[in-house]
Amino acid sequence: MSKFFNKIDNFLFNASQMLHRPASSYCRLETAEGAHTLIADDASMVSIIELHGLLKMAGQQELFELIERVVTALNPRMARPGHVMHVTMEYDPNQAAHEVHQALLPSRVTARKFGLDAEGMMDDWEQSVARYCANEKVFIALWTRPFILTAAELKDAKRQLAKTIAESTYGTGMQQVGKVLTPIRDSHHGWVSAVSGAFQNAGMKIRLLDNHESLWWIRHSVDPEFTGRKWRVRLPGDPPTLHLPEPAEPESVMSMFYPDLKRQLWPRPAMDLNHRHVLVGDRIHAPLLMSMPPQTPEVFQELFRELRNKGIPWRASFMLDPDGLKSMTWKSVFASVLAITSSVNRKFCAAMDELRDRTMHDECVVRFRASFDTWVAAPGDIHDPGALNHALSELSHRCSKMAAAVQSWGSCDVQEAVGDPLLGFSSTLPAMMAKHPAPSAAAPLTDITRMLPITRPASPWLEGSVLLRSPDGKIWPYAQGSSKQAAWITLGFAPMGAGKSVWLNTCNQGFLLSPGLTHLPWLSIIDIGPSSQGLISLMKALLPPHLRHLAIYKRLRMERDYAINPFDTPLGCRKPLPAHRDFLVNLLSLFATPLDASAPQDGVPGIAREAVDACYDELAPERSPKPYTVGVDPEVDEALGCLTDIEIDEATSWWEVVDALYGAGMTRQASLAQRYAVP
């Protein structure tokens, strides 16, 4: 009886999946293989690439050349069936504050290590940057479908796959770990390498996500409020759980180890509100499908500018299938037969002839589909009619804004995903499924590639202590002195009042708060004006009282109180370092140069070098060091009064005082004492 009812349960479960009753049924992902490959329920393989954008500034002509380079690399792969490219971009101004906080979190940790009271300053910085920015994410899902194989190869592969599955034990709610078509593995890896190389050669920054990262971002796209930063999907090879199910349920053992991805990626059910809007988690979504492609293809930046001006969150999805002409075969046949009845049919036939002509010239024609989505926060009580109507009214307003922006993009048109809005929403999720509900269009790969969101600016650094932004609001971290740079030279020019001093102080503050530092770094600023006084005063105020001497601002004057002894050495050094020694020789040689001469006389640098060495040798601790004198520096005298392991008398030298203070951990007082020990 247990087996009988179990079979009935499996039948009902599969029927509900086929009829798309649960929201998770739109997820076609089954399991994972290797480090970067996900497996779908039809044995398709998919990998996800995170595209950050261009690493250099490019004009329109140079931009088209970079896109042409990408098209040239993709053309051979997209000219034959089996490979699918799905590009999604999410733009959310409401998530900017969270992303900025995460980007500046390492700098907060550094500030705490220094003892800086910088929480208020960091909060203000975050709010200021987030006000002008938005969270942007672009993902490219690369699919390899089973029909990339020939009919005979596919038949053999399916027979072997069925045998493998039959020999394994699977139950409801678990991953089918062995559902892998090994003959398409090499083709898929080659497809991923080709696309990655194409974008990298075009000067774009990309990152191939591993399976755990990919599935985290998919779930975050589905339900971000229900996805923590440390949430981790359970895949084959991960450690098992700490507990096992009841012995009476043997088929659920594997589901405890590897539960199906549908359940993991869709943590909460969805609700169709009015056949146009769908509730997923804490958001209500309004998906749109592109019903008519652009008459004049334009670059994605034009659409991005229009959508950004609307001030709404949105997500765009573009799917590219190979062999676009094949998808239009029957339409072409009927249009040819009925050409005499309508000018629209004649225009369609002319367009098909042009596409065939471009195909004859080795230009790839792909099948193109697109969809869009915007959302609002769901009310606290979804069953409150007033709150729900207010949320739906705001969502309809945003949907109208998004439709107007998309329609202005090359004169295209969109329609609501009426009847099954959950399907429209799922089509905008990265790697959720290899199919798309939007109407198909055939277009040259060159035109479609220009319409993809692949040319946004990108920073070479994933994180940095200085947080910048692009003119259109993309977060742009900047890490000074990182290993990505061979040298660190920054040149800035601008007219008076344009912000040069603010920029330099920002860079210096970022340097002081660089992630990974354990103590305040040495920073020396030589400034003609008082521009750096603000930063130094800020750091002095943020430091705890016993460390405020580490930040000092002095405006030098030609007075005795501002005199500097060039013979001072670093703490503990009895003699100058080689570079310091050369400086002293050059300084003395300059003093010995006549006013009417451009260089000292022969032999003067040698005499100066011997003099420098002699003075340090003479005042060395083992020769004739300077004797310590009480009252010269009250701070040193007070520190010595706290020591018991040194006896002060007439024979005590400044070098002995330096060593005693340093041995007691009083480095500041030791450095003050050393000023009187050197020549």
CSV table of N, CA, C and O in Angstrom, one decimal, residues 217-297:
chain,number,residue,atom,x,y,z
A,217,TRP,N,22.5,34.0,-7.0
A,217,TRP,CA,22.0,35.2,-7.7
A,217,TRP,C,20.7,34.9,-8.3
A,217,TRP,O,19.8,35.8,-8.4
A,218,ILE,N,20.4,33.7,-8.7
A,218,ILE,CA,19.1,33.3,-9.2
A,218,ILE,C,18.0,33.5,-8.1
A,218,ILE,O,17.0,34.1,-8.3
A,219,ARG,N,18.3,32.9,-7.0
A,219,ARG,CA,17.4,33.0,-5.9
A,219,ARG,C,17.2,34.5,-5.4
A,219,ARG,O,16.1,34.9,-5.1
A,220,HIS,N,18.3,35.2,-5.4
A,220,HIS,CA,18.2,36.6,-5.1
A,220,HIS,C,17.3,37.4,-6.0
A,220,HIS,O,16.6,38.3,-5.7
A,221,SER,N,17.4,37.0,-7.3
A,221,SER,CA,16.5,37.6,-8.3
A,221,SER,C,15.0,37.3,-8.1
A,221,SER,O,14.1,38.1,-8.3
A,222,VAL,N,14.8,36.0,-7.6
A,222,VAL,CA,13.4,35.6,-7.3
A,222,VAL,C,12.9,36.3,-6.1
A,222,VAL,O,11.8,36.8,-6.1
A,223,ASP,N,13.6,36.2,-5.0
A,223,ASP,CA,13.1,36.7,-3.7
A,223,ASP,C,14.3,37.3,-2.9
A,223,ASP,O,14.8,36.6,-2.0
A,224,PRO,N,14.7,38.5,-3.2
A,224,PRO,CA,15.9,39.1,-2.5
A,224,PRO,C,15.7,39.3,-1.0
A,224,PRO,O,16.6,39.1,-0.3
A,225,GLU,N,14.5,39.6,-0.6
A,225,GLU,CA,14.3,39.8,0.9
A,225,GLU,C,14.4,38.5,1.7
A,225,GLU,O,14.6,38.6,2.9
A,226,PHE,N,14.2,37.4,1.0
A,226,PHE,CA,14.3,36.1,1.7
A,226,PHE,C,15.6,35.3,1.4
A,226,PHE,O,15.6,34.1,1.6
A,227,THR,N,16.6,36.1,0.9
A,227,THR,CA,17.9,35.4,0.6
A,227,THR,C,19.0,36.2,1.3
A,227,THR,O,19.3,37.3,1.0
A,228,GLY,N,19.5,35.5,2.3
A,228,GLY,CA,20.6,36.1,3.1
A,228,GLY,C,21.9,36.0,2.3
A,228,GLY,O,22.1,35.3,1.4
A,229,ARG,N,22.9,36.9,2.7
A,229,ARG,CA,24.2,36.9,2.1
A,229,ARG,C,24.9,35.6,2.3
A,229,ARG,O,25.7,35.2,1.4
A,230,LYS,N,24.7,34.9,3.4
A,230,LYS,CA,25.4,33.7,3.6
A,230,LYS,C,24.6,32.4,3.3
A,230,LYS,O,25.0,31.3,3.6
A,231,TRP,N,23.4,32.6,2.6
A,231,TRP,CA,22.7,31.5,2.2
A,231,TRP,C,23.5,30.7,1.1
A,231,TRP,O,24.1,31.3,0.2
A,232,ARG,N,23.4,29.4,1.2
A,232,ARG,CA,24.2,28.6,0.3
A,232,ARG,C,23.3,27.4,-0.2
A,232,ARG,O,22.8,26.7,0.6
A,233,VAL,N,23.2,27.2,-1.5
A,233,VAL,CA,22.4,26.2,-2.1
A,233,VAL,C,23.2,24.8,-1.8
A,233,VAL,O,24.4,24.8,-1.7
A,234,ARG,N,22.4,23.8,-1.7
A,234,ARG,CA,23.0,22.4,-1.4
A,234,ARG,C,23.1,21.7,-2.8
A,234,ARG,O,22.1,21.4,-3.4
A,235,LEU,N,24.3,21.3,-3.1
A,235,LEU,CA,24.6,20.7,-4.4
A,235,LEU,C,25.4,19.4,-4.2
A,235,LEU,O,25.9,19.2,-3.1
A,236,PRO,N,25.4,18.5,-5.1
A,236,PRO,CA,26.2,17.3,-5.0
A,236,PRO,C,27.6,17.6,-4.7
A,236,PRO,O,28.3,18.5,-5.3
A,237,GLY,N,28.1,17.0,-3.6
A,237,GLY,CA,29.5,17.2,-3.2
A,237,GLY,C,29.6,18.1,-1.9
A,237,GLY,O,30.6,18.1,-1.3
A,238,ASP,N,28.5,18.7,-1.6
A,238,ASP,CA,28.5,19.5,-0.4
A,238,ASP,C,28.4,18.6,0.9
A,238,ASP,O,27.9,17.5,0.8
A,239,PRO,N,28.8,19.1,2.0
A,239,PRO,CA,28.7,18.3,3.2
A,239,PRO,C,27.2,17.9,3.5
A,239,PRO,O,26.3,18.7,3.3
A,240,PRO,N,27.0,16.7,4.1
A,240,PRO,CA,25.6,16.3,4.4
A,240,PRO,C,25.0,17.1,5.6
A,240,PRO,O,25.8,17.8,6.3
A,241,THR,N,23.8,17.0,5.8
A,241,THR,CA,23.1,17.6,6.9
A,241,THR,C,23.5,17.0,8.3
A,241,THR,O,24.1,15.9,8.3
A,242,LEU,N,23.2,17.7,9.3
A,242,LEU,CA,23.5,17.1,10.7
A,242,LEU,C,22.5,16.1,11.2
A,242,LEU,O,22.8,15.5,12.2
A,243,HIS,N,21.4,16.0,10.5
A,243,HIS,CA,20.4,15.0,10.9
A,243,HIS,C,19.9,14.3,9.7
A,243,HIS,O,19.9,14.8,8.6
A,244,LEU,N,19.3,13.1,9.9
A,244,LEU,CA,18.8,12.3,8.8
A,244,LEU,C,17.3,12.1,9.1
A,244,LEU,O,16.8,12.3,10.2
A,245,PRO,N,16.5,11.8,8.0
A,245,PRO,CA,15.1,11.6,8.1
A,245,PRO,C,14.7,10.3,8.9
A,245,PRO,O,15.6,9.5,9.2
A,246,GLU,N,13.4,10.2,9.0
A,246,GLU,CA,13.0,9.0,9.7
A,246,GLU,C,13.2,7.7,8.9
A,246,GLU,O,13.2,7.8,7.7
A,247,PRO,N,13.6,6.6,9.5
A,247,PRO,CA,13.8,5.3,8.8
A,247,PRO,C,12.6,4.9,7.9
A,247,PRO,O,12.8,4.1,7.0
A,248,ALA,N,11.5,5.3,8.3
A,248,ALA,CA,10.3,4.8,7.6
A,248,ALA,C,10.1,5.5,6.2
A,248,ALA,O,9.2,5.2,5.5
A,249,GLU,N,11.0,6.5,5.9
A,249,GLU,CA,10.9,7.2,4.7
A,249,GLU,C,12.2,7.1,3.9
A,249,GLU,O,13.0,8.0,3.9
A,250,PRO,N,12.5,5.9,3.4
A,250,PRO,CA,13.8,5.7,2.8
A,250,PRO,C,14.0,6.6,1.5
A,250,PRO,O,15.2,6.9,1.3
A,251,GLU,N,13.0,6.9,0.8
A,251,GLU,CA,13.2,7.6,-0.4
A,251,GLU,C,13.5,9.1,-0.2
A,251,GLU,O,13.9,9.8,-1.1
A,252,SER,N,13.3,9.6,1.0
A,252,SER,CA,13.6,11.0,1.3
A,252,SER,C,15.0,11.2,1.8
A,252,SER,O,15.4,12.3,2.2
A,253,VAL,N,15.8,10.1,1.9
A,253,VAL,CA,17.2,10.2,2.4
A,253,VAL,C,18.0,11.2,1.5
A,253,VAL,O,18.6,12.1,1.9
A,254,MET,N,17.9,10.9,0.2
A,254,MET,CA,18.7,11.7,-0.8
A,254,MET,C,18.1,13.1,-0.8
A,254,MET,O,18.9,14.1,-1.1
A,255,SER,N,16.8,13.3,-0.6
A,255,SER,CA,16.3,14.6,-0.6
A,255,SER,C,16.8,15.5,0.5
A,255,SER,O,16.8,16.7,0.5
A,256,MET,N,17.2,14.8,1.6
A,256,MET,CA,17.8,15.5,2.7
A,256,MET,C,19.2,16.0,2.3
A,256,MET,O,19.6,17.1,2.7
A,257,PHE,N,19.9,15.2,1.6
A,257,PHE,CA,21.2,15.5,1.1
A,257,PHE,C,21.2,16.6,0.0
A,257,PHE,O,21.8,17.6,0.1
A,258,TYR,N,20.4,16.3,-1.0
A,258,TYR,CA,20.4,17.1,-2.2
A,258,TYR,C,18.9,17.4,-2.6
A,258,TYR,O,18.4,16.8,-3.5
A,259,PRO,N,18.2,18.3,-1.9
A,259,PRO,CA,16.8,18.7,-2.2
A,259,PRO,C,16.8,19.3,-3.6
A,259,PRO,O,17.8,20.0,-4.0
A,260,ASP,N,15.7,19.2,-4.3
A,260,ASP,CA,15.6,19.7,-5.7
A,260,ASP,C,15.8,21.2,-5.7
A,260,ASP,O,15.5,21.9,-4.7
A,261,LEU,N,16.3,21.7,-6.8
A,261,LEU,CA,16.6,23.2,-6.9
A,261,LEU,C,15.4,24.0,-6.9
A,261,LEU,O,15.4,25.2,-6.6
A,262,LYS,N,14.3,23.5,-7.4
A,262,LYS,CA,13.0,24.2,-7.5
A,262,LYS,C,12.6,24.7,-6.1
A,262,LYS,O,12.3,25.9,-5.9
A,263,ARG,N,12.7,23.8,-5.1
A,263,ARG,CA,12.3,24.2,-3.7
A,263,ARG,C,13.3,25.1,-3.1
A,263,ARG,O,13.0,26.0,-2.3
A,264,GLN,N,14.6,25.0,-3.5
A,264,GLN,CA,15.6,25.8,-2.9
A,264,GLN,C,15.6,27.2,-3.5
A,264,GLN,O,15.9,28.2,-2.8
A,265,LEU,N,15.3,27.4,-4.8
A,265,LEU,CA,15.4,28.7,-5.5
A,265,LEU,C,14.1,29.5,-5.3
A,265,LEU,O,14.1,30.7,-5.5
A,266,TRP,N,13.0,28.8,-5.0
A,266,TRP,CA,11.7,29.5,-4.8
A,266,TRP,C,11.3,29.2,-3.4
A,266,TRP,O,10.5,28.3,-3.1
A,267,PRO,N,11.8,30.0,-2.4
A,267,PRO,CA,11.5,29.7,-1.0
A,267,PRO,C,10.1,30.0,-0.6
A,267,PRO,O,9.6,29.4,0.4
A,268,ARG,N,9.4,30.9,-1.3
A,268,ARG,CA,8.0,31.2,-1.0
A,268,ARG,C,7.1,31.1,-2.2
A,268,ARG,O,7.5,31.4,-3.3
A,269,PRO,N,5.8,30.8,-2.0
A,269,PRO,CA,4.9,30.6,-3.2
A,269,PRO,C,4.6,32.0,-3.8
A,269,PRO,O,4.7,33.0,-3.2
A,270,ALA,N,4.1,31.9,-5.0
A,270,ALA,CA,3.7,33.1,-5.8
A,270,ALA,C,2.2,33.1,-5.8
A,270,ALA,O,1.5,32.1,-5.7
A,271,MET,N,1.6,34.3,-6.1
A,271,MET,CA,0.2,34.5,-6.2
A,271,MET,C,-0.2,35.4,-7.3
A,271,MET,O,0.3,36.5,-7.4
A,272,ASP,N,-1.0,34.8,-8.2
A,272,ASP,CA,-1.5,35.6,-9.3
A,272,ASP,C,-2.6,36.5,-8.8
A,272,ASP,O,-3.7,36.0,-8.4
A,273,LEU,N,-2.4,37.8,-8.9
A,273,LEU,CA,-3.4,38.8,-8.3
A,273,LEU,C,-4.5,39.1,-9.2
A,273,LEU,O,-5.7,39.1,-8.8
A,274,ASN,N,-4.2,39.4,-10.5
A,274,ASN,CA,-5.3,39.8,-11.4
A,274,ASN,C,-5.0,39.4,-12.8
A,274,ASN,O,-5.4,40.2,-13.8
A,275,HIS,N,-4.3,38.4,-13.1
A,275,HIS,CA,-3.9,37.9,-14.4
A,275,HIS,C,-2.9,38.9,-15.1
A,275,HIS,O,-2.6,38.6,-16.3
A,276,ARG,N,-2.5,39.9,-14.4
A,276,ARG,CA,-1.5,40.8,-15.0
A,276,ARG,C,-0.4,41.1,-14.0
A,276,ARG,O,0.8,41.4,-14.4
A,277,HIS,N,-0.6,41.0,-12.8
A,277,HIS,CA,0.3,41.2,-11.7
A,277,HIS,C,0.5,40.0,-10.9
A,277,HIS,O,-0.5,39.3,-10.6
A,278,VAL,N,1.7,39.7,-10.4
A,278,VAL,CA,2.0,38.5,-9.6
A,278,VAL,C,2.7,38.9,-8.4
A,278,VAL,O,3.7,39.7,-8.4
A,279,LEU,N,2.4,38.3,-7.3
A,279,LEU,CA,3.0,38.5,-6.0
A,279,LEU,C,4.1,37.4,-5.8
A,279,LEU,O,3.7,36.2,-5.8
A,280,VAL,N,5.3,37.8,-5.6
A,280,VAL,CA,6.4,36.9,-5.4
A,280,VAL,C,7.2,37.4,-4.2
A,280,VAL,O,7.8,38.4,-4.2
A,281,GLY,N,7.1,36.7,-3.1
A,281,GLY,CA,7.8,37.2,-1.9
A,281,GLY,C,7.2,38.4,-1.3
A,281,GLY,O,6.0,38.5,-1.1
A,282,ASP,N,8.0,39.5,-1.2
A,282,ASP,CA,7.5,40.8,-0.7
A,282,ASP,C,7.4,41.8,-1.8
A,282,ASP,O,7.4,43.0,-1.5
A,283,ARG,N,7.3,41.3,-3.0
A,283,ARG,CA,7.2,42.2,-4.2
A,283,ARG,C,6.0,41.8,-5.1
A,283,ARG,O,5.7,40.7,-5.2
A,284,ILE,N,5.4,42.8,-5.7
A,284,ILE,CA,4.4,42.6,-6.7
A,284,ILE,C,5.0,43.0,-8.1
A,284,ILE,O,5.5,44.2,-8.2
A,285,HIS,N,5.0,42.1,-9.0
A,285,HIS,CA,5.7,42.3,-10.3
A,285,HIS,C,4.7,42.5,-11.4
A,285,HIS,O,3.6,42.0,-11.4
A,286,ALA,N,5.1,43.3,-12.4
A,286,ALA,CA,4.3,43.6,-13.6
A,286,ALA,C,5.2,43.3,-14.8
A,286,ALA,O,5.9,44.2,-15.2
A,287,PRO,N,5.2,42.1,-15.4
A,287,PRO,CA,6.0,41.8,-16.5
A,287,PRO,C,5.4,42.3,-17.8
A,287,PRO,O,4.2,42.4,-18.0
A,288,LEU,N,6.3,42.7,-18.8
A,288,LEU,CA,5.9,43.1,-20.1
A,288,LEU,C,6.7,42.3,-21.1
A,288,LEU,O,7.9,41.9,-20.9
A,289,LEU,N,6.1,41.9,-22.3
A,289,LEU,CA,6.7,41.2,-23.3
A,289,LEU,C,6.8,42.1,-24.5
A,289,LEU,O,5.9,42.9,-24.9
A,290,MET,N,8.0,42.0,-25.2
A,290,MET,CA,8.2,42.8,-26.4
A,290,MET,C,7.4,42.2,-27.6
A,290,MET,O,7.7,41.1,-28.0
A,291,SER,N,6.3,42.9,-28.0
A,291,SER,CA,5.5,42.3,-29.1
A,291,SER,C,5.9,42.7,-30.4
A,291,SER,O,5.6,42.0,-31.4
A,292,MET,N,6.7,43.8,-30.5
A,292,MET,CA,7.2,44.3,-31.8
A,292,MET,C,8.6,44.8,-31.7
A,292,MET,O,8.8,45.7,-30.9
A,293,PRO,N,9.6,44.2,-32.3
A,293,PRO,CA,11.0,44.6,-32.2
A,293,PRO,C,11.2,46.0,-32.7
A,293,PRO,O,10.4,46.5,-33.5
A,294,PRO,N,12.3,46.6,-32.4
A,294,PRO,CA,12.6,48.0,-32.9
A,294,PRO,C,12.6,48.1,-34.4
A,294,PRO,O,13.2,47.2,-35.0
A,295,GLN,N,12.1,49.1,-35.0
A,295,GLN,CA,12.2,49.3,-36.4
A,295,GLN,C,13.6,49.7,-36.8
A,295,GLN,O,14.1,49.4,-37.9
A,296,THR,N,14.2,50.6,-36.0
A,296,THR,CA,15.5,51.0,-36.2
A,296,THR,C,16.3,50.7,-34.9
A,296,THR,O,16.3,51.3,-33.9
A,297,PRO,N,17.1,49.6,-35.0
A,297,PRO,CA,17.8,49.1,-33.8
A,297,PRO,C,18.8,50.2,-33.2
A,297,PRO,O,19.5,50.8,-34.0
